[in-house]
mmCIF file of C-alpha atoms and ligand atoms in Angstrom:
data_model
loop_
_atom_site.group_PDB
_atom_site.id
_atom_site.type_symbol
_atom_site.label_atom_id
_atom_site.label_comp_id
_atom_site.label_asym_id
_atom_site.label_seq_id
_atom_site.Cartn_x
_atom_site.Cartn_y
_atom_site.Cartn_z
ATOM 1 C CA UNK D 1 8.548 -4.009 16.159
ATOM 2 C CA UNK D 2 7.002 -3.947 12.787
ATOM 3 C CA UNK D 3 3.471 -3.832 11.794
ATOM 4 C CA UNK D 4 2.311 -5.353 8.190
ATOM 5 C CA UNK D 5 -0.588 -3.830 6.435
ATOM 6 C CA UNK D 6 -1.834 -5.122 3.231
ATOM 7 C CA UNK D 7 -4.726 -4.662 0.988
ATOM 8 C CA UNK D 8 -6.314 -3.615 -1.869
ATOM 9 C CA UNK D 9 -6.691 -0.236 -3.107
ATOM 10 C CA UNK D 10 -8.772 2.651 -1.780
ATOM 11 C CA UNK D 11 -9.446 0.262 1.416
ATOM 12 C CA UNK D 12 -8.223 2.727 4.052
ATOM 13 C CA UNK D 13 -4.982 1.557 4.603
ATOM 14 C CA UNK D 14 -3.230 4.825 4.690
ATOM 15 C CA UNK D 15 -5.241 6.407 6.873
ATOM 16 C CA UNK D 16 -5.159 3.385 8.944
ATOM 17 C CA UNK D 17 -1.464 2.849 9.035
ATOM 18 C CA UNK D 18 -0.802 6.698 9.730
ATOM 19 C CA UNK D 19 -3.586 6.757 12.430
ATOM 20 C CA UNK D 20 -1.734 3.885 14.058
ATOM 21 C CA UNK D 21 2.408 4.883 13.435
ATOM 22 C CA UNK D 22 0.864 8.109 15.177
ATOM 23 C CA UNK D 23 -0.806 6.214 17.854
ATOM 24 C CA UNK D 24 2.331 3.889 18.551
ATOM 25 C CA UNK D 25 5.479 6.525 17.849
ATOM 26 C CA UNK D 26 6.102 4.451 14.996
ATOM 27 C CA UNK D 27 8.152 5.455 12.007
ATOM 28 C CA UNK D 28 5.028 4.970 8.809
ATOM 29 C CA UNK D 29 6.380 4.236 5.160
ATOM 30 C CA UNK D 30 3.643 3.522 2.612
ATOM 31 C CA UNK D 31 5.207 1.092 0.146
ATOM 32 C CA UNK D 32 3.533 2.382 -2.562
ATOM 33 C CA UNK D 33 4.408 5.335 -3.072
ATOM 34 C CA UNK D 34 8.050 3.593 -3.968
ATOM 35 C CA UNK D 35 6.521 2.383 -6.709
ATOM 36 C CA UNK D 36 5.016 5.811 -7.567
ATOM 37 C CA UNK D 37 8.406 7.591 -7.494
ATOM 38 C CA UNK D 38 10.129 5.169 -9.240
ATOM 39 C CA UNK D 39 7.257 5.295 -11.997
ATOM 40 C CA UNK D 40 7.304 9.100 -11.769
ATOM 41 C CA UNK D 41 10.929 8.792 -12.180
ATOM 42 C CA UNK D 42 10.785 7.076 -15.745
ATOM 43 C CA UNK D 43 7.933 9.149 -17.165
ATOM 44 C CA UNK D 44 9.515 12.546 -16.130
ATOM 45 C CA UNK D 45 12.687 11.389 -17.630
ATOM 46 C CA UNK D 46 10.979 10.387 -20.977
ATOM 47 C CA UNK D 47 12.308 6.633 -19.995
ATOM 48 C CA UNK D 48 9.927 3.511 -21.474
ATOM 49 C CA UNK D 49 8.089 1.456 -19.027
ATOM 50 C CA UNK D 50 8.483 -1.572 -20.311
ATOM 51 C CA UNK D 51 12.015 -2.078 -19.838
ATOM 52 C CA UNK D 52 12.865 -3.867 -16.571
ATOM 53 C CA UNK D 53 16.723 -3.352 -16.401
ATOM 54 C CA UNK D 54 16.383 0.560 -16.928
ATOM 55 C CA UNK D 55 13.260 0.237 -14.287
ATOM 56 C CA UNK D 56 15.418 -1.358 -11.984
ATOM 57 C CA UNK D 57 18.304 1.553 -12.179
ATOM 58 C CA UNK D 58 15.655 4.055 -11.301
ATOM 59 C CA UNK D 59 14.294 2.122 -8.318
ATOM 60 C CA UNK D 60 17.707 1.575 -6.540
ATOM 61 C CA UNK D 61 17.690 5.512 -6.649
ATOM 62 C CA UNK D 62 14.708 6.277 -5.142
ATOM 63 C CA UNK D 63 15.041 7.931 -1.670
ATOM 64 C CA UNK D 64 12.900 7.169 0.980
ATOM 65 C CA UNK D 65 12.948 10.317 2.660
ATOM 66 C CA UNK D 66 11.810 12.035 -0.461
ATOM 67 C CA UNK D 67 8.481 10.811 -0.982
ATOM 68 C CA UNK D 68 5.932 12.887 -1.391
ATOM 69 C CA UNK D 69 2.171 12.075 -1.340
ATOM 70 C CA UNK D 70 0.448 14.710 -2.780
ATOM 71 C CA UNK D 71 2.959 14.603 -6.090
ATOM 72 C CA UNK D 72 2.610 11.091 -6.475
ATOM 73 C CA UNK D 73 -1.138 10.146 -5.763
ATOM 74 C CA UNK D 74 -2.432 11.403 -9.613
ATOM 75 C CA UNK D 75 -4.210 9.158 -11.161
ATOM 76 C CA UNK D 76 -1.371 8.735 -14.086
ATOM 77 C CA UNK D 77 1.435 8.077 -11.790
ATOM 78 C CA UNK D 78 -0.976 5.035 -10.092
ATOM 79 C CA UNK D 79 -1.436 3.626 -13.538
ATOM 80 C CA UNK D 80 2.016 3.621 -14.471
ATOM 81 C CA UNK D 81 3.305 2.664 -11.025
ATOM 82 C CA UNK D 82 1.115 -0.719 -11.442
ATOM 83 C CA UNK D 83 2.537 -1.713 -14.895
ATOM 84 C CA UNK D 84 6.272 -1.480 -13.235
ATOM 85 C CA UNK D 85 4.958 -3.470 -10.133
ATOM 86 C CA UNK D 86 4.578 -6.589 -11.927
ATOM 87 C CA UNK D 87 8.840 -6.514 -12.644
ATOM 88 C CA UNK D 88 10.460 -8.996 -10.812
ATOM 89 C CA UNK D 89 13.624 -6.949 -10.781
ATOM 90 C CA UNK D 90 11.676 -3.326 -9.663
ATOM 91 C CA UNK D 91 10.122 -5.592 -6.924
ATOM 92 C CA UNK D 92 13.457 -6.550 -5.666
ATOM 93 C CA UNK D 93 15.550 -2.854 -5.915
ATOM 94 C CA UNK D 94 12.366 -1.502 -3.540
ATOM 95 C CA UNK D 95 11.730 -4.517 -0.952
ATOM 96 C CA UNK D 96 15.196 -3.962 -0.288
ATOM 97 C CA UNK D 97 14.942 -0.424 0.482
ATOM 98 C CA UNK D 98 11.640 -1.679 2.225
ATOM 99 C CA UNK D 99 13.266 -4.057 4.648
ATOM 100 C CA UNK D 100 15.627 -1.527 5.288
ATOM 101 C CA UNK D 101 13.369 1.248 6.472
ATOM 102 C CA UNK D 102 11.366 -1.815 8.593
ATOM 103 C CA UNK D 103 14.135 -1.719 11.136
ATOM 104 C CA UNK D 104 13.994 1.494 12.254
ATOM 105 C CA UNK D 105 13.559 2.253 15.747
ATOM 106 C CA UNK D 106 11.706 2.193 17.936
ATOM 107 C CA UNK D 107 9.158 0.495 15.427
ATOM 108 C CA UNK D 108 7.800 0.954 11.832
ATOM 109 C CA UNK D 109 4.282 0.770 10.344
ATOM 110 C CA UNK D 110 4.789 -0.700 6.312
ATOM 111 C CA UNK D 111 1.829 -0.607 4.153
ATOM 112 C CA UNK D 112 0.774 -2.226 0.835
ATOM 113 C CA UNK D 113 0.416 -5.305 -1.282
ATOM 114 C CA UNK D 114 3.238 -7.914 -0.283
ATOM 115 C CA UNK D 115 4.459 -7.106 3.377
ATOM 116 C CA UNK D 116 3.067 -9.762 5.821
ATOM 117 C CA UNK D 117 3.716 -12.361 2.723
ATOM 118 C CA UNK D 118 7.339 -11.287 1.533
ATOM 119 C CA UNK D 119 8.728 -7.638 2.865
ATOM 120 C CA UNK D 120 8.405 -8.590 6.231
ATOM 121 C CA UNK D 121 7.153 -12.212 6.836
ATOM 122 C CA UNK D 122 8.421 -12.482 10.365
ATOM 123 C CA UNK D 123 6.502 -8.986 11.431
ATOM 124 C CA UNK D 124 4.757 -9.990 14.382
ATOM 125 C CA UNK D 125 1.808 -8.177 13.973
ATOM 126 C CA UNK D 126 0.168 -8.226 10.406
ATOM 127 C CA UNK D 127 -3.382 -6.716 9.049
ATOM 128 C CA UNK D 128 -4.923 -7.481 5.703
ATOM 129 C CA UNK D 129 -7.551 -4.492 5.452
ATOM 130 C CA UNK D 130 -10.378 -5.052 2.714
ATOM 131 C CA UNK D 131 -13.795 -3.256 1.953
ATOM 132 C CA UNK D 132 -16.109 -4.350 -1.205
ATOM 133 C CA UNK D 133 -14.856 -2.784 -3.949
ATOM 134 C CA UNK D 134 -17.769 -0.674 -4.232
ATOM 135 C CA UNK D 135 -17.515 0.523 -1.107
ATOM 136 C CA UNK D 136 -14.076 1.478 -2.281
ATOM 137 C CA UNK D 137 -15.382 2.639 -5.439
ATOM 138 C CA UNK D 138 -17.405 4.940 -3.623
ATOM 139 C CA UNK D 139 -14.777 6.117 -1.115
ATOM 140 C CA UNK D 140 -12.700 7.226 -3.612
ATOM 141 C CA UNK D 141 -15.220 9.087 -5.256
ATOM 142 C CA UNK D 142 -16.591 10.974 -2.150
ATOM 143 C CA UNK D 143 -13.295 11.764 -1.615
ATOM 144 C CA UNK D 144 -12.608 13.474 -4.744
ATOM 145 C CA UNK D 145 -16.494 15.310 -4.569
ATOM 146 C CA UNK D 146 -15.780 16.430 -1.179
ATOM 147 C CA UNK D 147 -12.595 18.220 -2.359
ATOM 148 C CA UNK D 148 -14.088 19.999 -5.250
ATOM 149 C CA UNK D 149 -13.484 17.841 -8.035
ATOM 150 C CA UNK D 150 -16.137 15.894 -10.922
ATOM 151 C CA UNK D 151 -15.825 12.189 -10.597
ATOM 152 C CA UNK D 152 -17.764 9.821 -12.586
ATOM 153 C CA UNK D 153 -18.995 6.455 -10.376
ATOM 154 C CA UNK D 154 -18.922 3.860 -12.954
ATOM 155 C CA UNK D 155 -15.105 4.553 -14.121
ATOM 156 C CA UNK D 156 -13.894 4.483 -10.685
ATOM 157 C CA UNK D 157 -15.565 1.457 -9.694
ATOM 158 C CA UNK D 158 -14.215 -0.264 -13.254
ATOM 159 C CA UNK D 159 -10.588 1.045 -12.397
ATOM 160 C CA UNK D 160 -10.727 -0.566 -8.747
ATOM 161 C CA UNK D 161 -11.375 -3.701 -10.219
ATOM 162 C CA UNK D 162 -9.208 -3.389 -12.630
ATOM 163 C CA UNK D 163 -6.030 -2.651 -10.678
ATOM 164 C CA UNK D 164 -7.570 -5.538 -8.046
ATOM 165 C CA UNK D 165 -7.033 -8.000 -10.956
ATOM 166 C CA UNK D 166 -3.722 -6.446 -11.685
ATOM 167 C CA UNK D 167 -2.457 -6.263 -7.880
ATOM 168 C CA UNK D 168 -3.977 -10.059 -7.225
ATOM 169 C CA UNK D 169 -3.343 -11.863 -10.944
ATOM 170 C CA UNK D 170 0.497 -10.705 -10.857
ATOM 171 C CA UNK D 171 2.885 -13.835 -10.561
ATOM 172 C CA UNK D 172 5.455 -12.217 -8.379
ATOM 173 C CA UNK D 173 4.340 -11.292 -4.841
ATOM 174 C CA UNK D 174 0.720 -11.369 -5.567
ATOM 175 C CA UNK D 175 -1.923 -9.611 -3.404
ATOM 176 C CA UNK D 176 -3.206 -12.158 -1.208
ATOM 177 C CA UNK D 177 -3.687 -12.468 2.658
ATOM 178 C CA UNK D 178 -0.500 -14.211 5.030
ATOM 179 C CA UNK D 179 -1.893 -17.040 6.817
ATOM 180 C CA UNK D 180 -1.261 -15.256 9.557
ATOM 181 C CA UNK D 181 -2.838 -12.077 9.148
ATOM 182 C CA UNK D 182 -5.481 -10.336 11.205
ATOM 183 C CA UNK D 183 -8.670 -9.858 8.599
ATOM 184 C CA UNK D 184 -10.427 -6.288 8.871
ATOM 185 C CA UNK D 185 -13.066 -5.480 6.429
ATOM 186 C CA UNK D 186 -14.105 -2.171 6.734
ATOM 187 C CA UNK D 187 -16.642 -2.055 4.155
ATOM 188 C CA UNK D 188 -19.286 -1.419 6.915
ATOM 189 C CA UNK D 189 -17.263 0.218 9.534
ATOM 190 C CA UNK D 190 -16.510 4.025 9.969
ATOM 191 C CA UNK D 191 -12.558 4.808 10.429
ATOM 192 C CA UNK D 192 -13.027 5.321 13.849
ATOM 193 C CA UNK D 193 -14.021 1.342 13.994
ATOM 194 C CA UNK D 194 -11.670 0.275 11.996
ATOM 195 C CA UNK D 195 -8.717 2.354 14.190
ATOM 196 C CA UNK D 196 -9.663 0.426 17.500
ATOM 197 C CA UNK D 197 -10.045 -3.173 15.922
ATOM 198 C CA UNK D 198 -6.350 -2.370 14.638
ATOM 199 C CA UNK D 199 -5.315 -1.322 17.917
ATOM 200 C CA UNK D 200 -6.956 -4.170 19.417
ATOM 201 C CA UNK D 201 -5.077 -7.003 17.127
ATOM 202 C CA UNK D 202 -1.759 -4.677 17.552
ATOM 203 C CA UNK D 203 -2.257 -4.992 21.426
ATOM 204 C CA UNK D 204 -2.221 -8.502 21.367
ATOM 205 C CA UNK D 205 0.312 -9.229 19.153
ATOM 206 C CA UNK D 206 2.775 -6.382 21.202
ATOM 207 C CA UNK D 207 1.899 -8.419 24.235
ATOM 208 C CA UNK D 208 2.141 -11.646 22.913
ATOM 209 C CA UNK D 209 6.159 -10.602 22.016
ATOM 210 C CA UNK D 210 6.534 -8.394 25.270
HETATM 211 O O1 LIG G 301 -1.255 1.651 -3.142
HETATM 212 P P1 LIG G 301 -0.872 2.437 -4.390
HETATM 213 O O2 LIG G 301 -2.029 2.728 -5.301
HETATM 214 O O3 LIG G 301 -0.088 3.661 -4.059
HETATM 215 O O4 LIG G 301 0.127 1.468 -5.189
HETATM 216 C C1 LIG G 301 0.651 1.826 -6.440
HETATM 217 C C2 LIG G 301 0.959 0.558 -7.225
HETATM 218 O O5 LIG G 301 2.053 -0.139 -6.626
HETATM 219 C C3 LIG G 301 -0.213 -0.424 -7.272
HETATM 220 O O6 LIG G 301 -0.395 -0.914 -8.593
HETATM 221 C C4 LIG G 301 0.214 -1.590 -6.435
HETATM 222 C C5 LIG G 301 1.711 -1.486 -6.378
HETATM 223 N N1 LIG G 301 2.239 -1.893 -5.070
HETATM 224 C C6 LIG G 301 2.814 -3.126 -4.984
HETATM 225 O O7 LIG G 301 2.847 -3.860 -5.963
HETATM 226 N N2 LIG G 301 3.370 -3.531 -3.807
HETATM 227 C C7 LIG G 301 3.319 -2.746 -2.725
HETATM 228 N N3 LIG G 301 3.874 -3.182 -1.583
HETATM 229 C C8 LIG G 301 2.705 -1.478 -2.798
HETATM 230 C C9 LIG G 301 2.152 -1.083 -4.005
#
């Protein structure tokens, strides 16, 4: 059993997706922090980022069972992460890894850009999650407020944008809805809200394979 999240940043997909592994007993793998590691990987070893073949070497090492959120969600690992997305090759080395981790039993929760369109096409149960991007602008900077920090608006709100037209402009495995995804936007719901739609589409999709 596999269920496909994708969407944007800063929409809520990771709490989401944990909220719901948790819910279901689900193994929970959030796809991109793969592409943080493997960016953290290259920038700790001094490596360039514009170089696919030595990108690729570092993302067939990355482990799974190492990844660690709190390391990898700076704001500098993000940016670099999103100029090593757009490699064809990188892309590859991690969906495999991906696909991998998606059969784990008894079920896995995968969230990011590209599963319900190419890590896992045939998951029977997929979500696109959006929000307004200044909804998700403003998410992001509560969130950063709210644990101390000094966040200015206006940059946040020009960097979602910015890595929406990176994520959706990319030519391999662009960020875009399957055709058969469920569409939650959550720009005005409260997590709560958003938790039982999710469950709701996940119910019917379990019982429509049962
Ligand atoms: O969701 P995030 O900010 O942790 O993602 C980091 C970068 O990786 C972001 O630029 C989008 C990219 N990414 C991707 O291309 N495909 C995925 N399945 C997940 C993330």
């Amino acid at each position: 059993m596999i269920i496909a999240i994708d969407g944007p940043a800063a929409a809520g997909k990771g709490t989401l997706s944990r909220r719901i592994a948790e819910e279901y007993g689900f193994h929970h793998l959030d796809t991109g922090l793969t592409y943080r590691a493997t960016a953290k990987a290259l920038l700790d070893a001094g490596l360039p980022l514009d170089d696919e073949t030595v990108a690729e070497t570092i993302a067939r090492k990355v482990d799974l069972s190492g990844l660690d959120r709190a390391v990898l969600s700076k704001h500098e690992i993000g940016e670099a992460a999103s100029k090593i997305a757009v490699m064809p090759a990188v892309r590859r080395a991690l969906v495999d890894a991906q696909r991998a981790f998606s059969l784990r039993e008894p079920g896995t929760v995968l969230d990011g850009r590209d599963i319900g369109t190419v890590v896992c096409p045939d998951a029977p149960v997929k979500i696109y999650v959006t929000a307004s991007a200044e909804v998700r602008a403003k998410r992001r900077y509560d969130e950063i407020v709210n644990a101390g920090g000094s966040a200015d608006y206006a940059a946040i709100f020009e960097d979602v944008k910015r890595r929406d037209e990176r994520d959706m402009g990319r030519s391999d495995s662009p960020l875009r809805p399957a055709e058969d995804a469920y569409l939650l936007d959550t720009s005005e719901m409260s997590i709560e809200a958003a938790f039982q739609t999710a469950k709701s589409f996940i119910d019917a999709g379990l019982s429509r394979n049962a």
